[in-house]
CSV table of C-alpha atoms in Angstrom, one decimal:
chain,number,residue,atom,x,y,z
A,1,MET,CA,-23.9,54.2,4.3
A,2,ALA,CA,-26.3,56.9,3.6
A,3,ASP,CA,-25.8,57.0,-0.6
A,4,ALA,CA,-26.0,61.9,0.2
A,5,ARG,CA,-27.5,61.9,-4.0
A,6,VAL,CA,-31.0,60.4,-2.8
A,7,GLU,CA,-30.9,63.7,-0.5
A,8,LYS,CA,-30.5,65.7,-2.5
A,9,LEU,CA,-33.1,64.1,-5.2
A,10,ALA,CA,-35.1,65.4,-2.5
A,11,LYS,CA,-33.8,68.1,-2.3
A,12,VAL,CA,-34.9,69.0,-6.1
A,13,MET,CA,-37.9,66.7,-5.9
A,14,VAL,CA,-39.9,69.2,-3.9
A,15,ASN,CA,-38.0,72.2,-3.6
A,16,TYR,CA,-37.4,72.2,-8.2
A,17,SER,CA,-39.4,69.7,-9.3
A,18,LEU,CA,-42.7,70.6,-7.9
A,19,GLU,CA,-42.2,73.6,-5.9
A,20,LEU,CA,-44.0,72.7,-2.9
A,21,GLN,CA,-45.3,75.8,-0.9
A,22,PRO,CA,-46.8,75.9,2.2
A,23,GLY,CA,-50.1,75.3,2.7
A,24,HIS,CA,-50.3,73.2,-0.4
A,25,ARG,CA,-51.7,69.2,-0.4
A,26,PHE,CA,-48.5,66.8,-1.9
A,27,TRP,CA,-49.4,63.6,-2.5
A,28,LEU,CA,-46.4,60.8,-2.1
A,29,ARG,CA,-47.7,58.1,-3.8
A,30,THR,CA,-44.3,55.1,-3.2
A,31,THR,CA,-43.7,51.5,-2.0
A,32,PRO,CA,-41.9,51.1,1.6
A,33,LEU,CA,-39.0,49.4,-1.2
A,34,ALA,CA,-37.7,53.8,-1.2
A,35,GLU,CA,-37.7,53.8,2.5
A,36,GLU,CA,-34.4,56.0,2.2
A,37,LEU,CA,-36.3,58.3,0.1
A,38,ASN,CA,-40.2,58.5,1.0
A,39,LEU,CA,-39.1,59.9,4.7
A,40,ALA,CA,-36.0,62.7,2.6
A,41,VAL,CA,-39.0,63.8,0.6
A,42,TYR,CA,-41.0,64.0,3.1
A,43,GLU,CA,-39.2,66.1,6.3
A,44,GLU,CA,-38.5,68.7,2.7
A,45,ALA,CA,-42.5,68.4,2.4
A,46,VAL,CA,-43.0,68.6,5.6
A,47,LYS,CA,-40.2,71.5,5.7
A,48,ALA,CA,-41.6,73.5,3.4
A,49,GLY,CA,-44.8,73.4,4.8
A,50,ALA,CA,-46.6,71.2,3.3
A,51,TYR,CA,-49.9,68.9,4.1
A,52,VAL,CA,-48.6,65.2,2.8
A,53,PHE,CA,-50.1,62.4,2.6
A,54,VAL,CA,-48.6,58.4,2.0
A,55,ASP,CA,-50.1,56.4,-0.1
A,56,GLN,CA,-48.6,52.9,0.1
A,57,ILE,CA,-48.1,51.0,-2.7
A,58,ILE,CA,-47.8,47.2,-1.0
A,59,PRO,CA,-45.6,45.0,-3.6
A,60,GLY,CA,-47.7,42.0,-4.7
A,61,ALA,CA,-51.1,43.9,-3.9
A,62,ASP,CA,-51.7,44.3,-7.8
A,63,GLU,CA,-51.8,41.6,-8.2
A,64,ILE,CA,-53.7,40.1,-6.0
A,65,PHE,CA,-56.2,42.4,-6.8
A,66,LEU,CA,-56.4,41.6,-10.8
A,67,LYS,CA,-56.5,38.1,-10.0
A,68,TYR,CA,-59.2,38.0,-8.0
A,69,ALA,CA,-61.5,41.0,-8.1
A,70,SER,CA,-64.6,41.1,-9.3
A,71,ASP,CA,-66.1,43.0,-11.8
A,72,GLU,CA,-68.0,44.9,-10.3
A,73,GLN,CA,-64.7,45.8,-8.3
A,74,VAL,CA,-62.4,46.2,-11.0
A,75,ASP,CA,-64.9,49.1,-12.6
A,76,TYR,CA,-64.9,51.0,-9.2
A,77,ALA,CA,-62.9,54.3,-8.6
A,78,SER,CA,-62.6,54.9,-5.6
A,79,PRO,CA,-63.2,58.6,-3.9
A,80,ILE,CA,-60.8,59.1,-1.7
A,81,ARG,CA,-59.1,58.9,-4.8
A,82,GLN,CA,-61.0,61.6,-7.3
A,83,THR,CA,-60.5,63.8,-3.9
A,84,ILE,CA,-57.6,63.8,-4.3
A,85,VAL,CA,-56.6,64.5,-8.1
A,86,GLU,CA,-59.3,67.4,-8.6
A,87,THR,CA,-57.7,69.2,-5.0
A,88,PHE,CA,-54.3,67.9,-3.3
A,89,GLU,CA,-51.8,70.4,-5.2
A,90,ALA,CA,-49.2,68.6,-6.2
A,91,SER,CA,-48.1,65.1,-5.9
A,92,LEU,CA,-44.9,63.0,-6.5
A,93,TYR,CA,-45.3,59.0,-8.1
A,94,ILE,CA,-41.2,57.2,-7.0
A,95,GLU,CA,-41.3,53.7,-8.4
A,96,ALA,CA,-39.1,51.0,-6.9
A,97,LEU,CA,-40.6,47.3,-8.0
A,98,GLN,CA,-39.8,44.4,-5.9
A,99,ASN,CA,-40.8,42.4,-9.1
A,100,SER,CA,-40.8,43.8,-12.8
A,101,ARG,CA,-42.7,41.0,-13.6
A,102,SER,CA,-45.2,40.7,-10.7
A,103,LEU,CA,-48.3,40.9,-13.9
A,104,ALA,CA,-47.0,38.9,-16.6
A,105,GLY,CA,-49.6,35.8,-15.8
A,106,VAL,CA,-52.4,38.3,-16.0
A,107,ASP,CA,-55.2,38.6,-17.9
A,108,GLY,CA,-53.8,41.3,-20.3
A,109,SER,CA,-58.1,42.4,-21.2
A,110,ARG,CA,-58.2,42.1,-16.6
A,111,ILE,CA,-55.1,45.5,-17.2
A,112,ALA,CA,-57.0,47.3,-19.9
A,113,ARG,CA,-60.4,47.3,-17.6
A,114,ALA,CA,-58.5,48.6,-14.4
A,115,ARG,CA,-56.9,51.0,-16.7
A,116,LYS,CA,-60.6,51.9,-18.4
A,117,ALA,CA,-62.1,52.4,-14.6
A,118,SER,CA,-59.5,55.8,-13.4
A,119,VAL,CA,-60.1,57.3,-17.4
A,120,ASN,CA,-62.0,60.4,-15.6
A,121,LEU,CA,-59.5,60.4,-12.9
A,122,THR,CA,-56.6,60.4,-15.2
A,123,THR,CA,-58.2,62.9,-17.2
A,124,LYS,CA,-59.1,65.3,-14.5
A,125,LEU,CA,-55.2,65.3,-13.7
A,126,LEU,CA,-54.5,66.2,-16.6
A,127,GLN,CA,-56.7,68.8,-17.2
A,128,ARG,CA,-55.4,70.7,-14.0
A,129,ALA,CA,-52.1,70.0,-14.8
A,130,ALA,CA,-52.5,71.7,-18.0
A,131,GLU,CA,-54.2,74.5,-16.3
A,132,GLY,CA,-51.3,74.8,-13.7
A,133,THR,CA,-53.6,73.7,-10.8
A,134,HIS,CA,-51.9,70.9,-10.2
A,135,ARG,CA,-48.0,69.7,-10.3
A,136,TRP,CA,-46.6,65.8,-10.8
A,137,CYS,CA,-43.3,64.3,-11.2
A,138,ILE,CA,-42.3,60.8,-11.3
A,139,THR,CA,-39.2,59.7,-10.3
A,140,VAL,CA,-37.3,56.2,-9.5
A,141,TYR,CA,-35.4,54.4,-6.1
A,142,PRO,CA,-33.1,51.5,-7.4
A,143,THR,CA,-34.2,48.5,-6.4
A,144,HIS,CA,-32.7,45.1,-7.4
A,145,ALA,CA,-35.6,44.2,-9.6
A,146,MET,CA,-35.3,47.4,-11.6
A,147,ALA,CA,-31.4,47.0,-12.1
A,148,GLN,CA,-31.8,43.5,-13.2
A,149,ASP,CA,-34.5,44.6,-15.9
A,150,ALA,CA,-31.4,46.9,-16.8
A,151,ASP,CA,-28.8,43.3,-16.9
A,152,MET,CA,-26.7,45.2,-14.5
A,153,SER,CA,-26.4,45.0,-11.1
A,154,LEU,CA,-27.9,47.6,-8.7
A,155,ALA,CA,-24.4,49.7,-7.1
A,156,ASP,CA,-24.5,49.9,-11.3
A,157,TYR,CA,-27.4,50.9,-11.6
A,158,ARG,CA,-27.8,53.4,-8.6
A,159,GLU,CA,-25.3,55.0,-10.9
A,160,PHE,CA,-27.5,54.8,-14.5
A,161,VAL,CA,-29.6,56.2,-12.1
A,162,TYR,CA,-27.9,59.7,-10.8
A,163,GLY,CA,-25.5,60.0,-13.3
A,164,ALA,CA,-28.8,59.9,-15.3
A,165,GLY,CA,-30.5,63.4,-13.4
A,166,MET,CA,-27.4,64.8,-12.6
A,167,LEU,CA,-27.4,64.5,-9.6
A,168,ASN,CA,-23.3,64.3,-9.4
A,169,GLU,CA,-23.6,67.4,-10.3
A,170,GLU,CA,-22.8,69.7,-7.9
A,171,ASP,CA,-26.2,72.6,-8.8
A,172,PRO,CA,-28.5,69.7,-10.4
A,173,VAL,CA,-30.8,72.5,-10.3
A,174,ALA,CA,-28.1,74.9,-13.2
A,175,PHE,CA,-28.3,71.9,-15.3
A,176,TRP,CA,-31.7,71.0,-15.6
A,177,LYS,CA,-32.6,75.0,-15.9
A,178,GLU,CA,-29.2,75.3,-19.1
A,179,GLU,CA,-31.0,72.4,-21.0
A,180,GLY,CA,-34.7,73.7,-20.7
A,181,ARG,CA,-33.1,76.8,-22.2
A,182,LYS,CA,-31.9,74.4,-25.2
A,183,GLN,CA,-35.2,72.6,-25.2
A,184,THR,CA,-37.2,75.9,-25.2
A,185,GLU,CA,-35.3,76.9,-28.6
A,186,LEU,CA,-36.2,73.7,-30.6
A,187,ALA,CA,-40.3,74.3,-29.3
A,188,ALA,CA,-39.8,77.8,-30.3
A,189,TRP,CA,-38.2,76.4,-34.2
A,190,LEU,CA,-41.9,74.2,-34.2
A,191,LYS,CA,-44.1,76.8,-32.9
A,192,GLY,CA,-46.1,77.0,-36.1
A,193,HIS,CA,-45.4,74.8,-38.7
A,194,ASP,CA,-47.5,71.9,-39.7
A,195,ARG,CA,-46.4,69.3,-41.8
A,196,VAL,CA,-43.9,66.7,-40.1
A,197,VAL,CA,-42.2,63.5,-42.4
A,198,LEU,CA,-40.3,61.1,-40.1
A,199,LYS,CA,-38.3,58.6,-42.9
A,200,GLY,CA,-36.2,55.9,-42.3
A,201,SER,CA,-35.9,52.3,-41.2
A,202,ASN,CA,-37.8,52.0,-38.4
A,203,VAL,CA,-40.7,54.5,-39.6
A,204,ASP,CA,-42.6,56.9,-42.6
A,205,VAL,CA,-45.7,58.1,-40.6
A,206,THR,CA,-47.1,61.5,-41.9
A,207,LEU,CA,-48.1,63.9,-39.5
A,208,SER,CA,-49.4,67.2,-38.0
A,209,ILE,CA,-48.4,69.9,-35.6
A,210,GLN,CA,-50.8,72.5,-36.7
A,211,ASP,CA,-51.4,75.0,-33.9
A,212,ARG,CA,-50.0,72.0,-31.2
A,213,HIS,CA,-47.2,73.7,-28.6
A,214,PHE,CA,-44.0,72.1,-27.3
A,215,GLU,CA,-43.5,71.0,-24.4
A,216,ILE,CA,-40.4,71.2,-22.5
A,217,SER,CA,-39.3,68.7,-19.8
A,218,ASP,CA,-36.7,70.2,-17.9
A,219,GLY,CA,-36.3,67.8,-14.9
A,220,ARG,CA,-40.6,69.0,-13.2
A,221,TYR,CA,-42.2,66.9,-15.1
A,222,ASN,CA,-40.2,62.7,-15.1
A,223,PHE,CA,-36.7,63.0,-12.6
A,224,PRO,CA,-34.9,61.8,-14.6
A,225,ASP,CA,-36.2,64.4,-17.6
A,226,GLY,CA,-34.6,65.6,-21.5
A,227,GLU,CA,-37.9,65.4,-23.9
A,228,ILE,CA,-40.3,68.0,-25.4
A,229,PHE,CA,-43.3,66.9,-27.1
A,230,THR,CA,-46.8,68.0,-28.3
A,231,SER,CA,-50.0,66.2,-29.1
A,232,PRO,CA,-50.4,65.5,-32.5
A,233,LEU,CA,-53.6,67.1,-34.5
A,234,GLU,CA,-55.9,63.8,-33.4
A,235,ASP,CA,-57.1,62.7,-37.5
A,236,SER,CA,-53.1,63.6,-39.8
A,237,VAL,CA,-51.3,60.9,-38.5
A,238,ASN,CA,-50.6,58.3,-41.5
A,239,GLY,CA,-48.2,55.5,-42.4
A,240,TRP,CA,-46.1,52.7,-40.5
A,241,ILE,CA,-43.4,52.7,-37.7
A,242,ARG,CA,-41.7,49.9,-35.9
A,243,PHE,CA,-40.9,50.1,-32.3
A,244,LYS,CA,-37.8,47.7,-31.7
A,245,TYR,CA,-36.9,48.3,-28.2
A,246,PRO,CA,-39.8,46.5,-26.2
A,247,ALA,CA,-42.3,48.5,-24.6
A,248,ILE,CA,-43.4,47.5,-21.4
A,249,TYR,CA,-46.6,47.8,-20.0
A,250,ALA,CA,-48.6,46.5,-16.0
A,251,SER,CA,-44.3,44.0,-16.2
A,252,GLN,CA,-45.5,42.3,-19.4
A,253,GLU,CA,-43.8,43.0,-22.1
A,254,VAL,CA,-44.7,43.0,-26.0
A,255,ALA,CA,-41.7,42.4,-28.6
A,256,ASP,CA,-41.1,44.3,-31.9
A,257,ILE,CA,-44.6,46.6,-32.2
A,258,GLU,CA,-45.7,47.3,-35.2
A,259,LEU,CA,-48.6,50.1,-35.8
A,260,TRP,CA,-50.1,50.9,-39.0
A,261,PHE,CA,-52.1,54.9,-39.0
A,262,GLU,CA,-55.0,55.7,-41.1
A,263,ASN,CA,-56.2,59.7,-40.5
A,264,GLY,CA,-54.9,59.5,-36.5
A,265,ARG,CA,-56.5,56.3,-35.5
A,266,VAL,CA,-54.0,52.8,-35.2
A,267,VAL,CA,-55.5,50.2,-38.1
A,268,LYS,CA,-53.5,47.6,-37.7
A,269,GLU,CA,-50.9,46.3,-34.6
A,270,LYS,CA,-48.5,43.4,-34.6
A,271,ALA,CA,-45.8,42.2,-32.0
A,272,GLU,CA,-43.7,39.5,-32.0
A,273,LYS,CA,-44.9,38.3,-28.1
A,274,ASN,CA,-47.9,39.4,-26.2
A,275,GLN,CA,-49.8,40.6,-29.2
A,276,ASP,CA,-53.1,39.7,-27.3
A,277,LEU,CA,-51.7,42.2,-24.4
A,278,LEU,CA,-51.3,45.1,-27.3
A,279,THR,CA,-54.4,44.7,-28.9
A,280,SER,CA,-56.9,45.0,-25.5
A,281,LEU,CA,-55.4,47.4,-24.6
A,282,LEU,CA,-56.0,49.5,-28.1
A,283,ASN,CA,-59.8,48.0,-27.2
A,284,SER,CA,-59.9,49.7,-23.6
A,285,ASP,CA,-61.2,52.4,-24.7
A,286,THR,CA,-62.3,54.8,-28.1
A,287,GLY,CA,-59.3,56.5,-27.2
A,288,ALA,CA,-57.2,54.4,-27.0
A,289,ARG,CA,-55.8,53.5,-31.2
A,290,THR,CA,-55.1,57.5,-30.6
A,291,LEU,CA,-51.4,58.8,-31.0
A,292,GLY,CA,-51.1,60.8,-28.1
A,293,GLU,CA,-47.8,62.0,-27.9
A,294,TRP,CA,-45.0,62.2,-30.4
A,295,GLY,CA,-41.9,62.8,-28.0
A,296,ILE,CA,-38.2,63.5,-29.1
A,297,GLY,CA,-35.4,62.3,-26.8
A,298,THR,CA,-32.8,64.9,-25.8
A,299,ASN,CA,-30.8,63.7,-22.9
A,300,TYR,CA,-27.4,62.1,-24.5
A,301,GLY,CA,-26.0,61.2,-20.8
A,302,ILE,CA,-28.5,58.3,-21.4
A,303,GLN,CA,-26.6,55.7,-23.2
A,304,ARG,CA,-28.2,52.0,-22.4
A,305,PHE,CA,-31.7,51.7,-22.5
A,306,SER,CA,-32.8,50.2,-19.6
A,307,LYS,CA,-36.6,48.6,-19.7
A,308,ASN,CA,-38.2,52.1,-17.7
A,309,MET,CA,-39.6,54.3,-20.0
A,310,LEU,CA,-38.9,56.9,-17.6
A,311,PHE,CA,-34.8,57.0,-18.7
A,312,ASP,CA,-35.3,55.4,-21.8
A,313,GLU,CA,-37.8,57.1,-23.7
A,314,LYS,CA,-35.8,60.6,-23.0
A,315,ILE,CA,-32.4,58.8,-24.8
A,316,GLY,CA,-31.2,61.3,-27.2
A,317,GLY,CA,-31.4,59.3,-31.0
A,318,THR,CA,-34.7,58.5,-30.3
A,319,ILE,CA,-38.3,59.7,-30.4
A,320,HIS,CA,-41.8,57.9,-28.6
A,321,PHE,CA,-44.8,58.2,-29.9
A,322,ALA,CA,-47.9,57.1,-26.8
A,323,VAL,CA,-51.3,55.6,-27.9
A,324,GLY,CA,-54.0,56.5,-25.9
A,325,ALA,CA,-54.4,59.6,-23.9
A,326,GLY,CA,-53.1,62.9,-25.1
A,327,PHE,CA,-51.8,66.0,-23.4
A,328,PRO,CA,-54.5,68.8,-23.2
A,329,GLU,CA,-51.9,72.4,-22.8
A,330,CYS,CA,-50.1,70.6,-26.0
A,331,GLY,CA,-53.6,71.3,-27.3
A,332,SER,CA,-54.8,67.9,-27.3
A,333,LYS,CA,-58.3,67.0,-27.4
A,334,ASN,CA,-57.9,62.7,-27.0
A,335,GLU,CA,-58.9,61.3,-23.9
A,336,SER,CA,-58.3,57.7,-23.1
A,337,SER,CA,-57.3,55.5,-20.3
A,338,LEU,CA,-54.7,54.6,-22.1
A,339,HIS,CA,-51.3,56.7,-22.3
A,340,TRP,CA,-48.1,54.1,-23.3
A,341,ASP,CA,-45.2,55.3,-24.3
A,342,MET,CA,-43.7,52.5,-27.4
A,343,LEU,CA,-39.3,54.1,-28.3
A,344,CYS,CA,-38.3,54.2,-32.0
A,345,ASP,CA,-34.7,54.2,-33.2
A,346,MET,CA,-33.7,57.7,-35.5
A,347,ALA,CA,-30.4,56.4,-35.8
A,348,GLU,CA,-30.5,56.5,-39.5
A,349,SER,CA,-33.5,58.0,-40.0
A,350,GLU,CA,-34.3,62.5,-41.3
A,351,ILE,CA,-37.7,64.5,-39.6
A,352,THR,CA,-38.1,67.4,-41.9
A,353,VAL,CA,-41.0,69.8,-40.9
A,354,ASP,CA,-42.8,71.9,-44.0
A,355,GLY,CA,-39.7,70.7,-45.6
A,356,GLU,CA,-36.2,71.9,-43.7
A,357,LEU,CA,-34.8,69.3,-42.7
A,358,PHE,CA,-35.0,69.3,-38.2
A,359,TYR,CA,-33.3,66.1,-37.2
A,360,LYS,CA,-30.7,63.8,-39.0
A,361,ASN,CA,-29.3,60.9,-37.5
A,362,GLY,CA,-30.8,61.0,-34.0
A,363,LYS,CA,-29.6,64.7,-33.5
A,364,THR,CA,-31.7,68.0,-34.4
A,365,VAL,CA,-29.5,70.3,-36.8
A,366,ILE,CA,-31.8,73.3,-36.6
A,367,LEU,CA,-30.0,75.0,-34.1
């Protein structure tokens, strides 16, 4: 029997997250594994009056390309994708993996090179999002591979995914609007502040948020959602941070990452597993060693690590740093082909803002 929450998710995506309107050009990026959700989203988008372009990703194609393509092919930026990025009003990426480790045998430098080829398109999409001329969102359709990564059966993982999106609620949109109200209060409190100190067993970092804006995450960028985030002042980050949770990039796992920052840039990096990939990505372009994002997870309904950052960065009691591209809407000036989120446990930590305690042992304390 079809899961009614799939149809509910499609309605939320089209009408709330993306707010598709008649005449909107809509880029639906997905895989055949998500057929049930693909068709539900397509139907809702057509009913909304959008012009839908379906971009089907063939499982296994990325591995073939990165292993056998010439340097010229890897460096090629598709003019078709450029047209989409420059003109379409909305996009949705539905992640539905057949094999979450399909790129495990690909050299890290090739992955970094391919990402660098798309840096101009990534920058343009972020600029348009900041200007309000493009709305984007990412969501998940549960598959066996993703369930295995999370150490769950497919049935349990399905409940995890839909529960995290509050799709068991009679009115998920009402929940996310209320979550947005709470996040707005936190963002408003942080506005106008400057010096942030993060200190605990896994972090000893100072940074500045002077003249930077905090964005809320109420189901309009990611689904599920639940975070507030900003892009710190580019040259302000100093100190050390350890990410005990593994970071996943292009199907490869990098374990127990430690980063040292000086004047905004990563000057030293260490990982217990896949250090070569970590270094390759940090060297992919001039902006890759700069901190592009600091986020605070606010979704306390997500209570376990799943090896999928769409969920994991939202976990209440964690923060995340992303090296690479920052968000123009937050005030960032940093551009990069890389934007790589890494998760830090804050269970035994404090955050002070201009000397005032803002966060302690996994929770905000100012409201």
